[in-house]
mmCIF file of C-alpha atoms in Angstrom:
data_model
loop_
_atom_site.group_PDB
_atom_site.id
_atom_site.type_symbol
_atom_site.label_atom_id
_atom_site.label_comp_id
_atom_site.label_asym_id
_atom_site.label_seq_id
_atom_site.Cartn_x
_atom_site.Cartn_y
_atom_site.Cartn_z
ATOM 1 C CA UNK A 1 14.792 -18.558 -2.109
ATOM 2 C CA UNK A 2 15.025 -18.563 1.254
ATOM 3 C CA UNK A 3 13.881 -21.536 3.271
ATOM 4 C CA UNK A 4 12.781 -19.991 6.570
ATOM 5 C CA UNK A 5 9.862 -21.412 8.129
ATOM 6 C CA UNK A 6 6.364 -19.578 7.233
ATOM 7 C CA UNK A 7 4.552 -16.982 8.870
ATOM 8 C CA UNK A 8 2.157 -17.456 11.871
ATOM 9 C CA UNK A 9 -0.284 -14.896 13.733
ATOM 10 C CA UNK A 10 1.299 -13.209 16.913
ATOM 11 C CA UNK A 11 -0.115 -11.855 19.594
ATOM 12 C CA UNK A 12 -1.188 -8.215 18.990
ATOM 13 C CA UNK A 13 -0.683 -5.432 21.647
ATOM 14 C CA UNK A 14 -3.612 -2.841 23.023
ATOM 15 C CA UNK A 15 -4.528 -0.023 19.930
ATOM 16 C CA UNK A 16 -3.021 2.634 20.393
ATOM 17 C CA UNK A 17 -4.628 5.987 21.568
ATOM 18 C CA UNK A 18 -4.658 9.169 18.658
ATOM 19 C CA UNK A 19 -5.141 12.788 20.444
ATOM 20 C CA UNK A 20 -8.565 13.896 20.733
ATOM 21 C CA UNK A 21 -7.864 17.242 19.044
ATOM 22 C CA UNK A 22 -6.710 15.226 15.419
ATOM 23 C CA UNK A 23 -9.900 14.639 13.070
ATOM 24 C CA UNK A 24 -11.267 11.124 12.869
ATOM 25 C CA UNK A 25 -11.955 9.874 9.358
ATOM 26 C CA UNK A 26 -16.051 9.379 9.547
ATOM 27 C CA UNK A 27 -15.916 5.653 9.514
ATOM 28 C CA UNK A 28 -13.838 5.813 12.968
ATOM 29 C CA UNK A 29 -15.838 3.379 15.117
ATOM 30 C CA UNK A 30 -18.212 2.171 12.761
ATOM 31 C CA UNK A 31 -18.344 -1.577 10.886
ATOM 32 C CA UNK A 32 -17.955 0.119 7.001
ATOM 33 C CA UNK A 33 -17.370 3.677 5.324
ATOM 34 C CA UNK A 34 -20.048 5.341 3.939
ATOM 35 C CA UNK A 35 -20.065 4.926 0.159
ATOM 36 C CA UNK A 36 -18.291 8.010 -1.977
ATOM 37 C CA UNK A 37 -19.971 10.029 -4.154
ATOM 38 C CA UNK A 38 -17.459 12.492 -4.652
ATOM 39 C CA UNK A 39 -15.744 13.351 -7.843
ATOM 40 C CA UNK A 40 -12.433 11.439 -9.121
ATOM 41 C CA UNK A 41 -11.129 14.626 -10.297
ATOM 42 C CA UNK A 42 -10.003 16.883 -7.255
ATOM 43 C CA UNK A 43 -9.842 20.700 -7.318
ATOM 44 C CA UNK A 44 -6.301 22.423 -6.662
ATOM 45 C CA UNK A 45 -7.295 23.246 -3.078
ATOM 46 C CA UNK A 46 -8.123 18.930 -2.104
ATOM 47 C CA UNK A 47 -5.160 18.179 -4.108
ATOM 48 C CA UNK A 48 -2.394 20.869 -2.640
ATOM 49 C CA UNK A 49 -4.423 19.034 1.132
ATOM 50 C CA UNK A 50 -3.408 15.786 -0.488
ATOM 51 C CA UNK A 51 0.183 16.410 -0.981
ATOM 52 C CA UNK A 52 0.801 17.374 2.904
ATOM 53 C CA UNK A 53 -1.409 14.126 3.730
ATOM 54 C CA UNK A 54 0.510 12.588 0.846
ATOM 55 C CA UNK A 55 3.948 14.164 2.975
ATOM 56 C CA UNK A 56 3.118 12.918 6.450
ATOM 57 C CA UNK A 57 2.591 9.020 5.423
ATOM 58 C CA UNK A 58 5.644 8.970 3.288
ATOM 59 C CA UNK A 59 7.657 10.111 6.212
ATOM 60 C CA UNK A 60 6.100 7.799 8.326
ATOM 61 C CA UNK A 61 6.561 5.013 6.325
ATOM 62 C CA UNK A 62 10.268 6.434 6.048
ATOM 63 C CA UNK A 63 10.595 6.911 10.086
ATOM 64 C CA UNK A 64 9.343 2.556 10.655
ATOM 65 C CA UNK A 65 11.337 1.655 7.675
ATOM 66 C CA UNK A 66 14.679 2.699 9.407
ATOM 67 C CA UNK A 67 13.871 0.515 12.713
ATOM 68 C CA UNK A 68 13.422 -2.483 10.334
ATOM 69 C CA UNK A 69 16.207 -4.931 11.533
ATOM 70 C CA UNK A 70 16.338 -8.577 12.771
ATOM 71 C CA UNK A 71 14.928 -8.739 16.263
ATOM 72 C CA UNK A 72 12.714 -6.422 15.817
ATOM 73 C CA UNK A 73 8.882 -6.731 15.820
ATOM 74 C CA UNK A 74 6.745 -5.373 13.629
ATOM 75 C CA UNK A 75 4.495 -4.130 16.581
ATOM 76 C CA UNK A 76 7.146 -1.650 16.901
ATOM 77 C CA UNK A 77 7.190 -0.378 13.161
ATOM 78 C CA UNK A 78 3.660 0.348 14.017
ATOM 79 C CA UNK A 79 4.404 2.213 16.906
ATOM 80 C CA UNK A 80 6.883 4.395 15.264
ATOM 81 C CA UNK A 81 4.326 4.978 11.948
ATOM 82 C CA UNK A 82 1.713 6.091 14.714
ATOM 83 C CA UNK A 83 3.569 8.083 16.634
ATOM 84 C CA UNK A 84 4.866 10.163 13.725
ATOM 85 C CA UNK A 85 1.722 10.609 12.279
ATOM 86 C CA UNK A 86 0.220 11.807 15.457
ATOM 87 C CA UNK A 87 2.934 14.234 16.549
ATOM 88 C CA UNK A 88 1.960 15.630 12.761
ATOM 89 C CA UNK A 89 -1.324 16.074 13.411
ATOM 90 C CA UNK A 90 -2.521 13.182 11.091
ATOM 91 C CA UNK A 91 -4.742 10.202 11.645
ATOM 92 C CA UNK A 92 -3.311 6.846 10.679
ATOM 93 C CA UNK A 93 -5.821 5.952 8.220
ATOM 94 C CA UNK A 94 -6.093 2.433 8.840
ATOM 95 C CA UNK A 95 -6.799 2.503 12.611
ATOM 96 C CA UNK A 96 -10.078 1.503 12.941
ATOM 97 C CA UNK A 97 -10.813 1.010 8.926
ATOM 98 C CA UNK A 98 -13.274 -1.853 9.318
ATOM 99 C CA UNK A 99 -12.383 -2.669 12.272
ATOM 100 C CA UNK A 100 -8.434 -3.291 11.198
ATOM 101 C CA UNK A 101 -6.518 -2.565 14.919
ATOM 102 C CA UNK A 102 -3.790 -1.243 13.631
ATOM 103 C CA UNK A 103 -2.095 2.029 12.329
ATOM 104 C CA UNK A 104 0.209 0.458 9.523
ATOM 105 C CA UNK A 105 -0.028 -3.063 7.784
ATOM 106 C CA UNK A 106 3.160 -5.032 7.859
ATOM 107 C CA UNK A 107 3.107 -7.751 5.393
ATOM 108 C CA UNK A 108 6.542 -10.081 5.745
ATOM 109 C CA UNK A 109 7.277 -12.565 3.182
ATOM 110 C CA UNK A 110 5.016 -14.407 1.741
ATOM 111 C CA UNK A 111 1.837 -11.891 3.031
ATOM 112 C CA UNK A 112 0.658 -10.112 0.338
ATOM 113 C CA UNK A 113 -1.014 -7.593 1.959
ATOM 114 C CA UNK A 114 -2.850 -6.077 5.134
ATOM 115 C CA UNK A 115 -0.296 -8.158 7.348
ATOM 116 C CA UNK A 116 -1.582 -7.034 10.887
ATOM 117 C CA UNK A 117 1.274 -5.303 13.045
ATOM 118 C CA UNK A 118 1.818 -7.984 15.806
ATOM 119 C CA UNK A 119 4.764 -9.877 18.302
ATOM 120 C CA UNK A 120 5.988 -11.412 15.040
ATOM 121 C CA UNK A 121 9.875 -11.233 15.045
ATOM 122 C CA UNK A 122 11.671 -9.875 12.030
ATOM 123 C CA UNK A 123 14.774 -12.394 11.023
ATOM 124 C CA UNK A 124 17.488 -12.112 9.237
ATOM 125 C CA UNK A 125 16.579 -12.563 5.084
ATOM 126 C CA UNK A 126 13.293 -11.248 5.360
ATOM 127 C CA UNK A 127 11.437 -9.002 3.353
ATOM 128 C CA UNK A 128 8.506 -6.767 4.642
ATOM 129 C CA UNK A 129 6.002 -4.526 3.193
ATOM 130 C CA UNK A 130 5.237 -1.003 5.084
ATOM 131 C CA UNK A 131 1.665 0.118 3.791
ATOM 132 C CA UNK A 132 1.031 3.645 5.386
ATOM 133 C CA UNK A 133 -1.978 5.780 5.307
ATOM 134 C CA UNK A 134 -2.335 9.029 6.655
ATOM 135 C CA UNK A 135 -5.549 11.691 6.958
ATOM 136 C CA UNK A 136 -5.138 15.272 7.580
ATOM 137 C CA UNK A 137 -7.282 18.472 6.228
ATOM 138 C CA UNK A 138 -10.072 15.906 5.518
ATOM 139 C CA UNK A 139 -8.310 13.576 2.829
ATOM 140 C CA UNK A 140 -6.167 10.776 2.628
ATOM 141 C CA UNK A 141 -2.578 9.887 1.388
ATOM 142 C CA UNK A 142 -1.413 6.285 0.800
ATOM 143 C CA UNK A 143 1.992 5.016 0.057
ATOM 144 C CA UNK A 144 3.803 1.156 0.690
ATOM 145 C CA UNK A 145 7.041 -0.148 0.374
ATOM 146 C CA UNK A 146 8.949 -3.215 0.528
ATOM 147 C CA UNK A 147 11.918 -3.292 2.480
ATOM 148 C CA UNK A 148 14.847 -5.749 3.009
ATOM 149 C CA UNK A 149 15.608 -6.956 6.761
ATOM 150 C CA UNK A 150 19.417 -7.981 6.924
ATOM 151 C CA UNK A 151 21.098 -10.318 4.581
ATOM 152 C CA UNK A 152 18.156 -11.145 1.711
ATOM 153 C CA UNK A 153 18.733 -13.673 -0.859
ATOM 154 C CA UNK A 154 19.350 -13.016 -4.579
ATOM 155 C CA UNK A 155 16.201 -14.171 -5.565
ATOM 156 C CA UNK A 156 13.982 -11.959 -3.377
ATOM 157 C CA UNK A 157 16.101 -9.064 -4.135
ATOM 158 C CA UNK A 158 15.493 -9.030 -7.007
ATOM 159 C CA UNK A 159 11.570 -9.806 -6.856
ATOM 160 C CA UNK A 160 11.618 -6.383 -4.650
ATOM 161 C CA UNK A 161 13.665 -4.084 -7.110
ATOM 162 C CA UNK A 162 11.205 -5.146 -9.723
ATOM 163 C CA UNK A 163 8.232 -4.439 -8.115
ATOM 164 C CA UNK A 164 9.718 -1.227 -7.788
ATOM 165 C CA UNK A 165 10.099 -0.810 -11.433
ATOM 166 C CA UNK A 166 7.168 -2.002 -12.144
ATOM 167 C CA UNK A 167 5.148 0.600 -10.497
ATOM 168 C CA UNK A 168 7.832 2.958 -12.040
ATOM 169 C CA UNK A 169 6.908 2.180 -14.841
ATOM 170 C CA UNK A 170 3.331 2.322 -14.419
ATOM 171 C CA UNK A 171 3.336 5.516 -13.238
ATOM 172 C CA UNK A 172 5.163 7.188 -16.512
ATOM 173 C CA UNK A 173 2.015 5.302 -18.440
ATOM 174 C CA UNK A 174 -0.445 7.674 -16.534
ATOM 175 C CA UNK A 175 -1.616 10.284 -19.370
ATOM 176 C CA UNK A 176 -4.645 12.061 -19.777
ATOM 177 C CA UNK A 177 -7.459 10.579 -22.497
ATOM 178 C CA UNK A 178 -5.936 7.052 -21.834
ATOM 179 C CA UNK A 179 -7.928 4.281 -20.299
ATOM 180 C CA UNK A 180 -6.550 3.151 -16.409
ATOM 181 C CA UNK A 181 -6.218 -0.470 -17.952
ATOM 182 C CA UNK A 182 -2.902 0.733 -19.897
ATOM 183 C CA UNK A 183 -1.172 1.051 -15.968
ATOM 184 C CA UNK A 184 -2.074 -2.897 -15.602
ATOM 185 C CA UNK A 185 -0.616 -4.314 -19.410
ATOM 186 C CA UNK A 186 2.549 -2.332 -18.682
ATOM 187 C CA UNK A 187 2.631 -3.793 -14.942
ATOM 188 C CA UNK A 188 1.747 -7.493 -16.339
ATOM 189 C CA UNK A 189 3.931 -6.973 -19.366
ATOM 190 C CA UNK A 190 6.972 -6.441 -17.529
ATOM 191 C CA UNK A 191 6.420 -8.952 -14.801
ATOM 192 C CA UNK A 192 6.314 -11.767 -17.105
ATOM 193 C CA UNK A 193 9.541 -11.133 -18.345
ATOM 194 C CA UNK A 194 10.175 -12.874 -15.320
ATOM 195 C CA UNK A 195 7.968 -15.452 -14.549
ATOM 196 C CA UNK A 196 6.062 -13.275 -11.971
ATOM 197 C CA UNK A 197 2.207 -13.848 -11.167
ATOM 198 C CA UNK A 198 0.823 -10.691 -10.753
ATOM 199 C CA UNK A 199 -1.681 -10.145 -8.055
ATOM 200 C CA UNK A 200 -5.811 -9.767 -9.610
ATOM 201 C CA UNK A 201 -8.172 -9.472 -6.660
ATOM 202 C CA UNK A 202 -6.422 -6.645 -4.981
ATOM 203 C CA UNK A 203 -6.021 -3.368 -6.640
ATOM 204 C CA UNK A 204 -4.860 0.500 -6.689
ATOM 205 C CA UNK A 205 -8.228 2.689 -6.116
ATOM 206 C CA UNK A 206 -9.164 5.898 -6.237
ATOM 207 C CA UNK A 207 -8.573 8.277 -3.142
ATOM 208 C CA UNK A 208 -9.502 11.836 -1.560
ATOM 209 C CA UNK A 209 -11.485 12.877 0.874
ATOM 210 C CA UNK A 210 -12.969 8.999 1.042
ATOM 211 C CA UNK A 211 -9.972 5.862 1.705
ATOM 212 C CA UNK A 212 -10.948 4.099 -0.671
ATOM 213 C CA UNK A 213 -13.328 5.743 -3.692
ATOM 214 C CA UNK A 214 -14.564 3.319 -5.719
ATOM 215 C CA UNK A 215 -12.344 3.578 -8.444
ATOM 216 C CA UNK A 216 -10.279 0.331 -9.323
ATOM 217 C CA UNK A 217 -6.731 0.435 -10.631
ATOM 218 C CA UNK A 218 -6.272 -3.612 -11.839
ATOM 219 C CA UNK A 219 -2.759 -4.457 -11.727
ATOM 220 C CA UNK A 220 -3.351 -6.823 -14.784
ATOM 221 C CA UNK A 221 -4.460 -5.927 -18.514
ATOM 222 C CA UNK A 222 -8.147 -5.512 -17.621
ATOM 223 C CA UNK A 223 -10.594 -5.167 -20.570
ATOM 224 C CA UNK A 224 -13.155 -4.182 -18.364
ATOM 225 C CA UNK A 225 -10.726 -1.182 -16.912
ATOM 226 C CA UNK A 226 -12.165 1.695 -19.466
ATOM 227 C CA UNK A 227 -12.364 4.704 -17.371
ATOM 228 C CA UNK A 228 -10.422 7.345 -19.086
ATOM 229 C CA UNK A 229 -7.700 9.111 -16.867
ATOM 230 C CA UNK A 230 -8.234 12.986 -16.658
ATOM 231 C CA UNK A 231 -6.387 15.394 -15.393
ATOM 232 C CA UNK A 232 -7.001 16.109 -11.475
ATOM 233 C CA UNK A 233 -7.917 12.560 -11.268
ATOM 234 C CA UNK A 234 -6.527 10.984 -7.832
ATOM 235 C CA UNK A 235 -5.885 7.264 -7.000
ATOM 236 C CA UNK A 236 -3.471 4.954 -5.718
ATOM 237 C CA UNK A 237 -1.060 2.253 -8.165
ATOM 238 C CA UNK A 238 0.124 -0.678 -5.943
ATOM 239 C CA UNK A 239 1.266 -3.370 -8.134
ATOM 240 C CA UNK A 240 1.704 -6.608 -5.990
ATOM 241 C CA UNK A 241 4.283 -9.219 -7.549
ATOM 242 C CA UNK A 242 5.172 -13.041 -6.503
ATOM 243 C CA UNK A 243 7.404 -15.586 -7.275
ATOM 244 C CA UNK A 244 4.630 -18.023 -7.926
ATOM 245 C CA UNK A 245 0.769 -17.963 -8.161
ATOM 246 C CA UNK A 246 -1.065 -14.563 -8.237
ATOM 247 C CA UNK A 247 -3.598 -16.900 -5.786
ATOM 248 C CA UNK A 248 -4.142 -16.516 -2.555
ATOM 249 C CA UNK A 249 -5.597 -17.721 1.164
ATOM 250 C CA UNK A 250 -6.542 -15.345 4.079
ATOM 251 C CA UNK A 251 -5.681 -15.808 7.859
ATOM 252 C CA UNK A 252 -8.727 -16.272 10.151
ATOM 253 C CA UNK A 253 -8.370 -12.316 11.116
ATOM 254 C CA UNK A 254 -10.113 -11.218 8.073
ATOM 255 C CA UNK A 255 -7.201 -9.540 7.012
ATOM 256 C CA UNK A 256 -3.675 -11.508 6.101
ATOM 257 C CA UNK A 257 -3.805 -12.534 2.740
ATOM 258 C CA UNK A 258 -1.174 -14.706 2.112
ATOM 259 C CA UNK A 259 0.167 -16.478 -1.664
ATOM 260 C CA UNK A 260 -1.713 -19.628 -1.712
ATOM 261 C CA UNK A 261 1.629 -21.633 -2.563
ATOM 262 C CA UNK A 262 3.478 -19.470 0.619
ATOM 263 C CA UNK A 263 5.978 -17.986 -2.198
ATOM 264 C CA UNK A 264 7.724 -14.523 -1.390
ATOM 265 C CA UNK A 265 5.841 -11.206 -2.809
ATOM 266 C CA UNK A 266 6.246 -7.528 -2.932
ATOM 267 C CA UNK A 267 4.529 -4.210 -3.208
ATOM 268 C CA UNK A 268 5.319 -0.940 -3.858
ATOM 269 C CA UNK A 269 2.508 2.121 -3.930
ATOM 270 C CA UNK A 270 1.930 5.710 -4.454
ATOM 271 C CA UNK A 271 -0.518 8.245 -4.756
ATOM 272 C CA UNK A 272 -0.715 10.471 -7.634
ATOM 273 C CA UNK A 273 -2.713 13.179 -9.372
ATOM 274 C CA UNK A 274 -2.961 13.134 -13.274
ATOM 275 C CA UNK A 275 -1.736 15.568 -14.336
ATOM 276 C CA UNK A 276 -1.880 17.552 -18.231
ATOM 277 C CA UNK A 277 1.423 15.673 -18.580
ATOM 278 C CA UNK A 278 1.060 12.923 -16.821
ATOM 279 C CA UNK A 279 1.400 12.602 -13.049
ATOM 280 C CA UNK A 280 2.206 13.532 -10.107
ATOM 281 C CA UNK A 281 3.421 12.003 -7.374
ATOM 282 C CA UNK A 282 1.793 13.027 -4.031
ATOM 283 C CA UNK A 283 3.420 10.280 -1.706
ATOM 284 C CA UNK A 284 6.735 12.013 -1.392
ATOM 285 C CA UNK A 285 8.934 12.528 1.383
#
C-alpha cells in the first residue's frame, strides 16, 4: 500500500451561497431534521421526482470527479458539485445537514466517510470518495464514488474495483418479499474473500422526501435487519470496505470518520427503487 503520510484537517473556505429561488430542504438552518413519518414505499409520481433528483447528483458527482487530479484540492471538487447542482435548480443536500458546511463530502484515503471538503491537497496515489446529494421537487437523490487520483497502487486498486462489485452485487440481491439483511451477507460474503473488514456503524438508509428515513441498510449479515423489501420501496446501498479493521475514530469536527488503524477504504452508493423485479437504479447519469 501506499506509504504517504496520513490525513490532517485543512482549512475550510466560506459556504457557499445557493439561489434564493431553489427550495431549501426543511432542516436548512436548523441543529436536526424533523423525524420521517412518511412511507418507505413511494408512489410513481415521488419516484419519477426521484429519478431527476437521482439525475442531477449523479452528474454532479460526474462533473467534480473529472477535476480530480494531483494538485488539486478538494475545496474545489466541492465547488464544482455545487455549482452544478445549483445551475440545475437543485439543493446540495448536505449543505447545512446538521450543521455539515459543505455541499459534497470528500473522503481521501483512509476517511471513511463525511470527509469535509477543505485546502487538503490531492497527491499523486490517492484515492477519494465523492458522496453527492442532491434535492429537487421536494426529495432527495444520493449517490458516492471512489475515484483514483494519478498513479494508485495495486493494492488500493483493487480495494476500489471491489467495492464496486460489491455494491453490484448487492444491488442484483434486491427482490421483493426478501428481508434487507440478504444486501449485507452478499456484501460481507464477498468481501471476505479478501480479507476486507466491512464497515458496521455506518449504513445505506432509506430516502424520499426526508435525507435520511429511518430505514437502515447494514452492510453486514444483520439478524436484526428483517424488514421485508417491497416494491416502491426507496433507500440508499453504500457498502464501505477497508484493508484492515471495520473500526473507526472521528476528527474533532464531528464529522471525519477515519479507520482506526489509518488503512485505505472505499465506498461506492446508489439509490434505488424496488422494483417487481428487482431494482432500479435512480442515481444514474
Amino acid at each position: 500500500m501506499s506509504g504517504q503520510s496520513l490525513l490532517v484537517p485543512g482549512e475550510l473556505s466560506p459556504i457557499r451561497s445557493v439561489p434564493g429561488s431553489i427550495r431549501r430542504p426543511e432542516y436548512v438552518g436548523k441543529p436536526a431534521p424533523k423525524p420521517y413519518d412518511g412511507p418507505e414505499v413511494q408512489d410513481s409520481d415521488t419516484i419519477e421526482r426521484m429519478r431527476i433528483a437521482g439525475r442531477i447528483a449523479a452528474r454532479a458527482m460526474e462533473e467534480a470527479a473529472k477535476h480530480i487530479a494531483p494538485g488539486v484540492t478538494t475545496d474545489e471538487l466541492d465547488r464544482v458539485a455545487h455549482e452544478y447542482m445549483c445551475d440545475h435548480g437543485a439543493y446540495p443536500s448536505t449543505l447545512g445537514y446538521r450543521g455539515f458546511p459543505k455541499s459534497l463530502c470528500a473522503s481521501v484515503n483512509e476517511v471513511i466517510c463525511h470527509g469535509i471538503p477543505d485546502s487538503t491537497v490531492l497527491r499523486d496515489g490517492d484515492i477519494v470518495n465523492l458522496d453527492v446529494t442532491a434535492y429537487i421537487h421536494g426529495v432527495h437523490g444520493d449517490n458516492n464514488a471512489t475515484y483514483l487520483c494519478g498513479d494508485v497502487d495495486e493494492e488500493s486498486r483493487l480495494l476500489v474495483e471491489r467495492t464496486r462489485e460489491a455494491l453490484n452485487r448487492a444491488i442484483k440481491a434486491v427482490r421483493p418479499g426478501r428481508q434487507v439483511n440478504v444486501i449485507g451477507r452478499v456484501i460481507e460474503s464477498y468481501a471476505k474473500r479478501f480479507g476486507y473488514g466491512v464497515v458496521r456503524d455506518f449504513t445505506g438508509h432509506g430516502i424520499s422526501s426526508s435525507f435520511h428515513s429511518g430505514l437502515i441498510i447494514p452492510h453486514y449479515d444483520s439478524p436484526h435487519a428483517t424488514t421485508v423489501m417491497r416494491p416502491g420501496m426507496t433507500f440508499t446501498i453504500e457498502p464501505m470496505l477497508t484493508l484492515g479493521t471495520h473500526e473507526y475514530d472521528m476528527w474533532e469536527d464531528g464529522w471525519t470518520v477515519v479507520t482506526k488503524d489509518r488503512k485505505r477504504t472505499a465506498q461506492f452508493e446508489h439509490t434505488l427503487v424496488v422494483t417487481d423485479g428487482g431494482a432500479e437504479i435512480l442515481t444514474l447519469p
